[in-house]
Coordinates of C-alpha atoms in Angstrom, one line a residue:
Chain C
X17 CA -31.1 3.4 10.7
X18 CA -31.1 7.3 10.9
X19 CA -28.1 7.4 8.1
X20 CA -30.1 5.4 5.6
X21 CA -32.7 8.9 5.1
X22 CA -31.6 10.3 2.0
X23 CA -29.7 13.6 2.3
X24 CA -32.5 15.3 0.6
X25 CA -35.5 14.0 3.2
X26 CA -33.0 15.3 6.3
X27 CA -32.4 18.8 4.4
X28 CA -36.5 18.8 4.5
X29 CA -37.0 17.6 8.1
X30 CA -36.6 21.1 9.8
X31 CA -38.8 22.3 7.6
X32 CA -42.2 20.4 8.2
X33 CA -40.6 20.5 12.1
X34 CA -41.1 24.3 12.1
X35 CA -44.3 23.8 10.3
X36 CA -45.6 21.3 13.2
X37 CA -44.3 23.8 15.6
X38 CA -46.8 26.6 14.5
X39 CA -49.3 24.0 14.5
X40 CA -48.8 22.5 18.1
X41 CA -51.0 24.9 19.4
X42 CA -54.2 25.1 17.4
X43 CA -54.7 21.9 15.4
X44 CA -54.1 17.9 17.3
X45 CA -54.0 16.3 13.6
X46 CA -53.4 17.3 10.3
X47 CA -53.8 16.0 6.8
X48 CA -50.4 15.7 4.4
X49 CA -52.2 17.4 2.0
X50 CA -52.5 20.5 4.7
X51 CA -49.4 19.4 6.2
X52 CA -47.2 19.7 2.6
X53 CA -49.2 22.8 1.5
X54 CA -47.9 24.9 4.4
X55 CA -44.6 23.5 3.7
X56 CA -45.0 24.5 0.1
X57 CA -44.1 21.1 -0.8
X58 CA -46.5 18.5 -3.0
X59 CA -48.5 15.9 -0.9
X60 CA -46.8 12.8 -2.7
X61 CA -43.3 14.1 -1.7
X62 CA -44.3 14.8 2.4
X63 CA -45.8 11.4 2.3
X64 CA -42.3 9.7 1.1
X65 CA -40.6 11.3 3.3
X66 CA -42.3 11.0 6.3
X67 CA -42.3 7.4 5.6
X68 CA -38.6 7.5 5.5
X69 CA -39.3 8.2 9.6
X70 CA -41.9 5.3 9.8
X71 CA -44.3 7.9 9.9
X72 CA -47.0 6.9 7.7
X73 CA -50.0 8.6 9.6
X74 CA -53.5 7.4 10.2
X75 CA -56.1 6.7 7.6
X76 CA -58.8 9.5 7.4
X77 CA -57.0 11.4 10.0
X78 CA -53.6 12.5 8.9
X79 CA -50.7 13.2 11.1
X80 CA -50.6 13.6 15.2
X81 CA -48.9 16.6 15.1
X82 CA -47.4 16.2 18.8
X83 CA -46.3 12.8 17.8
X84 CA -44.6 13.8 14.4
X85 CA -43.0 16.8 16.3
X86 CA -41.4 13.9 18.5
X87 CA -40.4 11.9 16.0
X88 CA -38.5 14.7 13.8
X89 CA -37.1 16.0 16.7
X90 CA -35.9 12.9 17.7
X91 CA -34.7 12.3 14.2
X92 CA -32.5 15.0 13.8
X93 CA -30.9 14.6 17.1
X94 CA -33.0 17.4 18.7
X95 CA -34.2 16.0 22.1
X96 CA -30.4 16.5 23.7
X97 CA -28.1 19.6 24.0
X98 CA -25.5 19.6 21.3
X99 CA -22.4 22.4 22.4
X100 CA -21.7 24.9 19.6
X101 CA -19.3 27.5 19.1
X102 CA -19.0 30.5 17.3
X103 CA -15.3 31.7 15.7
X104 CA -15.4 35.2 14.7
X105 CA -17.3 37.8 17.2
X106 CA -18.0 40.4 14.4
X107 CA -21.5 41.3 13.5
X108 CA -23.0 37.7 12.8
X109 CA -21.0 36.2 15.4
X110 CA -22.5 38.6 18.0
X111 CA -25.9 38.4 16.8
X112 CA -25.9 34.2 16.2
X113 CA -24.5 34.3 19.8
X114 CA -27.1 35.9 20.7
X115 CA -30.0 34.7 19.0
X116 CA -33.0 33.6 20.4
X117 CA -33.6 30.2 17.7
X118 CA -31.0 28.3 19.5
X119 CA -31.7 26.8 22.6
X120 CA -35.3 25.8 22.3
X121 CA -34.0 24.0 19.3
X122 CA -30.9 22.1 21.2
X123 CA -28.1 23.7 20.5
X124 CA -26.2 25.9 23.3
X125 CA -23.5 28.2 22.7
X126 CA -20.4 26.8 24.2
X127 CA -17.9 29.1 23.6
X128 CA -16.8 32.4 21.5
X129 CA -13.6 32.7 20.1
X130 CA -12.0 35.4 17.8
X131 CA -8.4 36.5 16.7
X132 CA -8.9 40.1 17.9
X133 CA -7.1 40.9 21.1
X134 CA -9.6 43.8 22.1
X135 CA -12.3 41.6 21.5
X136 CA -11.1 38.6 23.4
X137 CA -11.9 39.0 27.1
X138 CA -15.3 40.6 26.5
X139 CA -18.8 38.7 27.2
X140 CA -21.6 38.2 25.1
X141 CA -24.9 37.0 27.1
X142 CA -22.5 35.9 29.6
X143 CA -20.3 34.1 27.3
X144 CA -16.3 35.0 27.3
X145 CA -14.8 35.6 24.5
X146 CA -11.8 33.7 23.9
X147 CA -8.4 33.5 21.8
X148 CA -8.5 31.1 19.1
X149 CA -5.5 29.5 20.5
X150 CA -7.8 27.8 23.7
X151 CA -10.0 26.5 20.9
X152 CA -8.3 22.8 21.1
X153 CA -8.4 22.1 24.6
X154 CA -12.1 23.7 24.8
X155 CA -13.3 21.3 22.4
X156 CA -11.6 18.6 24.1
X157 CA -13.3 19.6 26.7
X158 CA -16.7 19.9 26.4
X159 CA -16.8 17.5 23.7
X160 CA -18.2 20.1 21.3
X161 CA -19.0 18.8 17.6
X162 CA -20.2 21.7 15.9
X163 CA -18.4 24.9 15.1
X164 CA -19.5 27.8 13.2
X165 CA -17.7 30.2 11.0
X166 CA -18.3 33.5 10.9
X167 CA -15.3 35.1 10.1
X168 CA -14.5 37.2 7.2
X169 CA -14.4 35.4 4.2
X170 CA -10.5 35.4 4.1
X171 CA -10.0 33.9 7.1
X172 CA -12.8 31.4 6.7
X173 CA -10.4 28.5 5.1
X174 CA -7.9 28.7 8.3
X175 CA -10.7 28.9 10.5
X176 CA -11.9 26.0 9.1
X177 CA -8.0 24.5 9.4
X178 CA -8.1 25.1 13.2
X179 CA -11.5 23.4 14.1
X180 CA -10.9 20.2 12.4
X181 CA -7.3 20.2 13.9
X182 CA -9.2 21.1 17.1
X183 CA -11.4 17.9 16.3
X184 CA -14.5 19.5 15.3
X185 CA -16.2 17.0 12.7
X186 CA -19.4 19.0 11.9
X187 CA -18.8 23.0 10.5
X188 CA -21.3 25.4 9.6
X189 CA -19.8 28.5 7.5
X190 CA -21.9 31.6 7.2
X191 CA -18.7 33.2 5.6
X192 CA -19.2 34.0 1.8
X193 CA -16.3 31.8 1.0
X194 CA -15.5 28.5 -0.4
X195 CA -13.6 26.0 2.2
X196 CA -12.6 22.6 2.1
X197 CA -12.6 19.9 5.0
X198 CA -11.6 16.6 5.0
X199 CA -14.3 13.8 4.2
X200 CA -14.9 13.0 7.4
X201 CA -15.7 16.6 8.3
X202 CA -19.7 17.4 7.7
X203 CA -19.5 20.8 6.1
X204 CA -22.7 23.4 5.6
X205 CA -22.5 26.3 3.7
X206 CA -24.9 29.1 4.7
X207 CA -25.8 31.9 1.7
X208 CA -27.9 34.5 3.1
X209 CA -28.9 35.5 -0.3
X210 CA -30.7 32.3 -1.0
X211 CA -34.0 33.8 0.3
X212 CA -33.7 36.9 -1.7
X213 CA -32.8 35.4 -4.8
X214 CA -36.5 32.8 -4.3
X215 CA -38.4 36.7 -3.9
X216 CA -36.7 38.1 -6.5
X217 CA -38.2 35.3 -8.5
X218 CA -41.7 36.6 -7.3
X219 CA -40.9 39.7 -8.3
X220 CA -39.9 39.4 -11.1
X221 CA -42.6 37.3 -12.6
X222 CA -45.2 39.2 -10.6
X223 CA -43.8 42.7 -12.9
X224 CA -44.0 40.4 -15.8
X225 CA -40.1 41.4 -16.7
X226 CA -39.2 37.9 -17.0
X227 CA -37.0 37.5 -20.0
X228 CA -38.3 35.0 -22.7
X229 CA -36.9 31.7 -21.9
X230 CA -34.6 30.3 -24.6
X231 CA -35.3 26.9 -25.6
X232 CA -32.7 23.8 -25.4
X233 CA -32.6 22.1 -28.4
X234 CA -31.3 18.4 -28.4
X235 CA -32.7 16.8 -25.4
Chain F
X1 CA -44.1 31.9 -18.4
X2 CA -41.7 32.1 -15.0
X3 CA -44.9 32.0 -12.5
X4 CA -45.5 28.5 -13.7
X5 CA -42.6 27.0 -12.3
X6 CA -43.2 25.0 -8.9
X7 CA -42.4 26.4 -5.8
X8 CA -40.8 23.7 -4.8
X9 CA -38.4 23.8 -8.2
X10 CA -38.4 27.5 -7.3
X11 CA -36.6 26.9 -3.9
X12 CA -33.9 24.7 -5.7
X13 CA -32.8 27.2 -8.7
X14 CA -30.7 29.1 -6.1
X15 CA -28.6 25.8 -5.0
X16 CA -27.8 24.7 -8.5
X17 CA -26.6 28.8 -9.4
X18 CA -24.1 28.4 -6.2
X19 CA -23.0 25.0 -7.8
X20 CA -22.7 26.7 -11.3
X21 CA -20.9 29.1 -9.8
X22 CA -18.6 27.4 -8.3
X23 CA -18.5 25.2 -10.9
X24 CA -17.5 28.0 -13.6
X25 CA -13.5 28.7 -13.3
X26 CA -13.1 24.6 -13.6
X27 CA -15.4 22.9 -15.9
X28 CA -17.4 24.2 -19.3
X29 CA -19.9 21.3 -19.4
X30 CA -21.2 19.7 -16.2
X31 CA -23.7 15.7 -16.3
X32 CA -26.9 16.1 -14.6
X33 CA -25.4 13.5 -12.7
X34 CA -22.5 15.2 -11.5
X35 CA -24.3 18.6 -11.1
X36 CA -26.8 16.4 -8.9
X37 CA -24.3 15.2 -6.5
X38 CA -23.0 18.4 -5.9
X39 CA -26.0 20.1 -5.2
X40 CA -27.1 17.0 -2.8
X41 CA -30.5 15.9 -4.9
X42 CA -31.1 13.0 -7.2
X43 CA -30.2 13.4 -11.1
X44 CA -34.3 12.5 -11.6
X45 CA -35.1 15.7 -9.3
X46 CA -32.3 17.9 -11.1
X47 CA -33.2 17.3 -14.6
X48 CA -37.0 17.6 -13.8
X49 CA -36.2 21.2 -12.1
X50 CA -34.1 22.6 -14.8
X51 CA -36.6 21.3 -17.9
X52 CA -38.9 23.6 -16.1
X53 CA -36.7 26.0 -17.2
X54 CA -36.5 25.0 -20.8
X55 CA -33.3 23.5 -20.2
X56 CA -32.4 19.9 -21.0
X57 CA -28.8 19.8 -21.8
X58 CA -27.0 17.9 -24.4
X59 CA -27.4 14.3 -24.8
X60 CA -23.8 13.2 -23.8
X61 CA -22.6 16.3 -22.6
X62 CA -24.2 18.1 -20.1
X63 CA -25.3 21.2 -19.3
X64 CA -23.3 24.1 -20.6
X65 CA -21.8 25.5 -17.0
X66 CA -22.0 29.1 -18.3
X67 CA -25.0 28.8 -20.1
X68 CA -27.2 27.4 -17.7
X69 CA -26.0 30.1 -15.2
X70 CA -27.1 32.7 -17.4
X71 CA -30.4 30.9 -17.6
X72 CA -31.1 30.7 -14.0
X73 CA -29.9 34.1 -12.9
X74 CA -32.2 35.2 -15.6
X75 CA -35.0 33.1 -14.0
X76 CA -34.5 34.3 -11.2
X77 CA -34.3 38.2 -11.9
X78 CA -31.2 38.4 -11.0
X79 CA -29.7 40.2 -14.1
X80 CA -30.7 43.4 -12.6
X81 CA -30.8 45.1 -9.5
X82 CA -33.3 44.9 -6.5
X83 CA -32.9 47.6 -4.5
X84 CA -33.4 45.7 -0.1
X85 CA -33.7 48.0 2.7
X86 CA -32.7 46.7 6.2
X87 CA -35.3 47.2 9.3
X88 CA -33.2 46.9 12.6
X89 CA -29.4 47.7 13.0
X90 CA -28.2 45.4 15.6
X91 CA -25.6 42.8 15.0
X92 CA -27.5 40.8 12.4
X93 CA -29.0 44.2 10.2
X94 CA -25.3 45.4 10.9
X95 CA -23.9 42.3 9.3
X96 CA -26.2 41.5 6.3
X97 CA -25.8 45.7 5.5
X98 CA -21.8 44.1 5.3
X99 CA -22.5 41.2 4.0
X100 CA -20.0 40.0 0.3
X101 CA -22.9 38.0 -0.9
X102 CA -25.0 40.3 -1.8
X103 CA -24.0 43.0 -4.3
X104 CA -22.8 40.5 -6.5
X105 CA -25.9 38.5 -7.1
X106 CA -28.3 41.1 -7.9
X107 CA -29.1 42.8 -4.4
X108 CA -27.8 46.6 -3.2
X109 CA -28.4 47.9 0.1
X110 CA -31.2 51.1 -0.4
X111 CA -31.5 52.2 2.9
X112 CA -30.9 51.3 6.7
X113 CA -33.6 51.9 9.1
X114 CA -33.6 52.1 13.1
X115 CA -35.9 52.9 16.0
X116 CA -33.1 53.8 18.5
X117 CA -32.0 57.5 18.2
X118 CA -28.4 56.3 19.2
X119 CA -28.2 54.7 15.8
X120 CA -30.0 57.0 13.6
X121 CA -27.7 58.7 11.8
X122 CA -24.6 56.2 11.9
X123 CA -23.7 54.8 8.4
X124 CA -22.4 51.5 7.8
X125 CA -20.7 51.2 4.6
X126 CA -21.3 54.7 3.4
X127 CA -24.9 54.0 4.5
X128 CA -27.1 56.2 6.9
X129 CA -28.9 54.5 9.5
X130 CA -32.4 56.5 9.0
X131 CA -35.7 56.9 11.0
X132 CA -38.2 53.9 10.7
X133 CA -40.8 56.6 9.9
X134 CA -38.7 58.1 7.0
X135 CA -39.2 54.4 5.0
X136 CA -42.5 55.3 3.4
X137 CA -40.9 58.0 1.4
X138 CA -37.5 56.0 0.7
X139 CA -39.6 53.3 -0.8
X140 CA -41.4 55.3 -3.0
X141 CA -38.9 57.2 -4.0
X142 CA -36.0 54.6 -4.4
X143 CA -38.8 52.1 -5.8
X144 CA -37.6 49.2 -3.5
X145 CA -39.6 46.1 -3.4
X146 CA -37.9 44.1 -0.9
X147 CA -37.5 44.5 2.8
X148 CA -35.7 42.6 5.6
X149 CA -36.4 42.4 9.2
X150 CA -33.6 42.3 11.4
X151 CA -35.4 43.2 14.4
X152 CA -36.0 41.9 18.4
X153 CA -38.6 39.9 17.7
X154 CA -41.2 41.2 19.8
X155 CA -40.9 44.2 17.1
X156 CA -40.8 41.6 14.0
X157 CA -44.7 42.2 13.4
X158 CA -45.0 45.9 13.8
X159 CA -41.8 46.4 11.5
X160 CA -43.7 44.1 8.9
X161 CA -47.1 46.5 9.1
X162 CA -44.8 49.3 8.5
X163 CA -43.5 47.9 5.7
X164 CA -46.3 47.1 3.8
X165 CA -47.8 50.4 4.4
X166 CA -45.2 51.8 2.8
X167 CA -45.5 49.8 -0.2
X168 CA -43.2 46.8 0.5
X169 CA -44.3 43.6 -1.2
X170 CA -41.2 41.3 -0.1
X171 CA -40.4 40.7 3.0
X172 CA -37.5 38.6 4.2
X173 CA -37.9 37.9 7.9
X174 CA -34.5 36.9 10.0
X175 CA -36.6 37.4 13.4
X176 CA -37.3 34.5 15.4
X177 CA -40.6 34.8 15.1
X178 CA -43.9 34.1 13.3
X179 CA -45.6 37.2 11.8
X180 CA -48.3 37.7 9.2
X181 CA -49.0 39.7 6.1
X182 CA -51.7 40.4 3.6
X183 CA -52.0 37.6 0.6
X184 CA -50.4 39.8 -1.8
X185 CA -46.9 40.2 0.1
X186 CA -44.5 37.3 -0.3
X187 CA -43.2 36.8 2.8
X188 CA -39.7 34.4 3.1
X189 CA -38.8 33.2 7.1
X190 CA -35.2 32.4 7.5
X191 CA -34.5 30.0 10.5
X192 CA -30.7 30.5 11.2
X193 CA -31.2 27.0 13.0
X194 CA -32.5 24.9 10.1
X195 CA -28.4 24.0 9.1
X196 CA -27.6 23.3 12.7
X197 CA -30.4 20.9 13.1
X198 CA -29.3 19.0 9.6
X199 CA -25.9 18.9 11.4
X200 CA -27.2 17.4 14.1
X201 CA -28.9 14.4 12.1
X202 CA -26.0 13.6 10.7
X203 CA -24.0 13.7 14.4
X204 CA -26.3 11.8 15.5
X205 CA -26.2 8.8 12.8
X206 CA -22.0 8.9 12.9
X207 CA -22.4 8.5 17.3
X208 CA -25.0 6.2 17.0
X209 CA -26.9 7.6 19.6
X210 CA -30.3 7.4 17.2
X211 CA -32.7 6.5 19.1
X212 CA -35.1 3.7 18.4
X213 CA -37.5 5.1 15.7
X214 CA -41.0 3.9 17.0
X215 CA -42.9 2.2 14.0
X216 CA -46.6 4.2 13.4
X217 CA -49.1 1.4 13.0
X218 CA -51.9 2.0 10.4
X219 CA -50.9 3.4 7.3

């Protein structure tokens, strides 16, 4: 069953998926040990997970890559169209409404929705923007699942509010704010400073400025 | 020494800073165990990440919430500040310029740069949109290390050539596309999809609609 993968194998699945899509188009097969070096993981830990799939690879060979592709994709719920939509047209509404990552991946944008009355009635790639208020019955609907957050960070919790009551049950919220669901709601928090933070890392310990580390005592 | 540390652990320190941090108006001490489940890994994988760090808690208490903040900022390089200049003002370089999750972990917007002469000398923030070919002397000058693409992507590779002729030795890439860059540049690629498609596992597993995962034979 897909739900007995442990959180921390799904949170790695896109991962060796994008890998295996770079691959598709030069290499048939590849080796774990290739395989988790470009996804900067160790060997032992792509092996486990992949076996979490049933994908144990072939002795001497490695891993298909078509065939893993498939099997991710189908893992994660890629191989059908799941509706999305975006609340809050700003900047990162526009530009995730926009973006070209989506719909070779299986998501569609469904519907944008903001509070702003000169905003509401405009189009983005085609797509009208709409008052918050249609938000229920558009879910309904279209039986959309996922909604994404991209308000500003104050309005993110009522946002949040509205989509549940709306019956969304998965959120993704790209606003720099806290928010809390109810249990049954699947809830992602995006932080675009993740990335910077792993190369200031480099940086840091490339310029050899890295503080000395103060040792723990009692273990 | 910080270069030591696994990439893989690397990748992690960011998540457990957002839990600290979080964590920090409600709790002084924090259990691996606790700290674990919020941060969606296994209490083995936490404590084996942050003794990397020198940190090991104490035994019946915890980690000290503050404390180990400290430590993993530090780790990081986050106690000071990277100067990040933006390469393409559309709606995504327009939002991260805006973006509240930056200037208060360690990251201040140098410079903005754009190709189009519409945009050139528009500021965002108090910031002026600049010439692309002005960025060679902005780095040296402003000493910046780390750059982020926010371009189409057909003009994702030729922003990253730029930027390493100028100087640029991290480069944080939010264009959906696959570019390359000498060995000595750390280059990050953030997928704005990877959260939607570990949404979608989980939609999948609640509507049951998995499909039948096809056994590999062979090990």
């Amino acid at each position: 069953m897909s739900n007995e993968i442990p959180r921390a194998t799904v949170e790695r699945l896109p991962r060796y998926l994008k890998c295996l899509e770079q691959l598709i188009q030069h290499k048939r097969t590849i080796s774990s040990t290739e395989l988790a070096h470009l996804a900067n993981l160790s060997p032992a830990q792509l092996r486990k997970d992949l076996s979490q799939l049933g994908s144990y690879g072939i002795r001497g060979v490695g891993y298909d890559v078509e065939q893993l592709q498939g099997e991710i994709r189908r893992e994660l719920g890629l191989t059908r169209d799941w509706p999305v939509i975006v609340v809050g047209v700003g900047n990162l509404g526009s530009a995730l409404a926009a973006y070209g990552g989506f719909g070779n991946r299986g998501f569609e944008i469904a519907g944008l929705y903001d509070v702003d009355p000169d905003r509401i009635g405009d189009n983005i790639q085609g797509i009208e923007i709409r008052s918050l208020d249609r938000v229920g019955r558009d879910v309904a609907a279209r039986r959309v699942a996922i909604g994404i957050i991209t308000t500003p960070a104050v309005a993110a919790q009522s946002t949040a509010d509205v989509l549940v009551a709306a019956g969304i049950s998965s959120i993704l919220n790209f606003a720099p704010a806290v928010i809390s669901v109810p249990s049954h709601v699947e809830l992602r928090q995006v932080d675009l400073s993740t990335e910077l933070q792993i190369l200031a890392f480099y940086l840091q310990s490339r310029s050899g400025e890295s503080a000395p580390r103060p040792r723990d005592d009692e273990p």
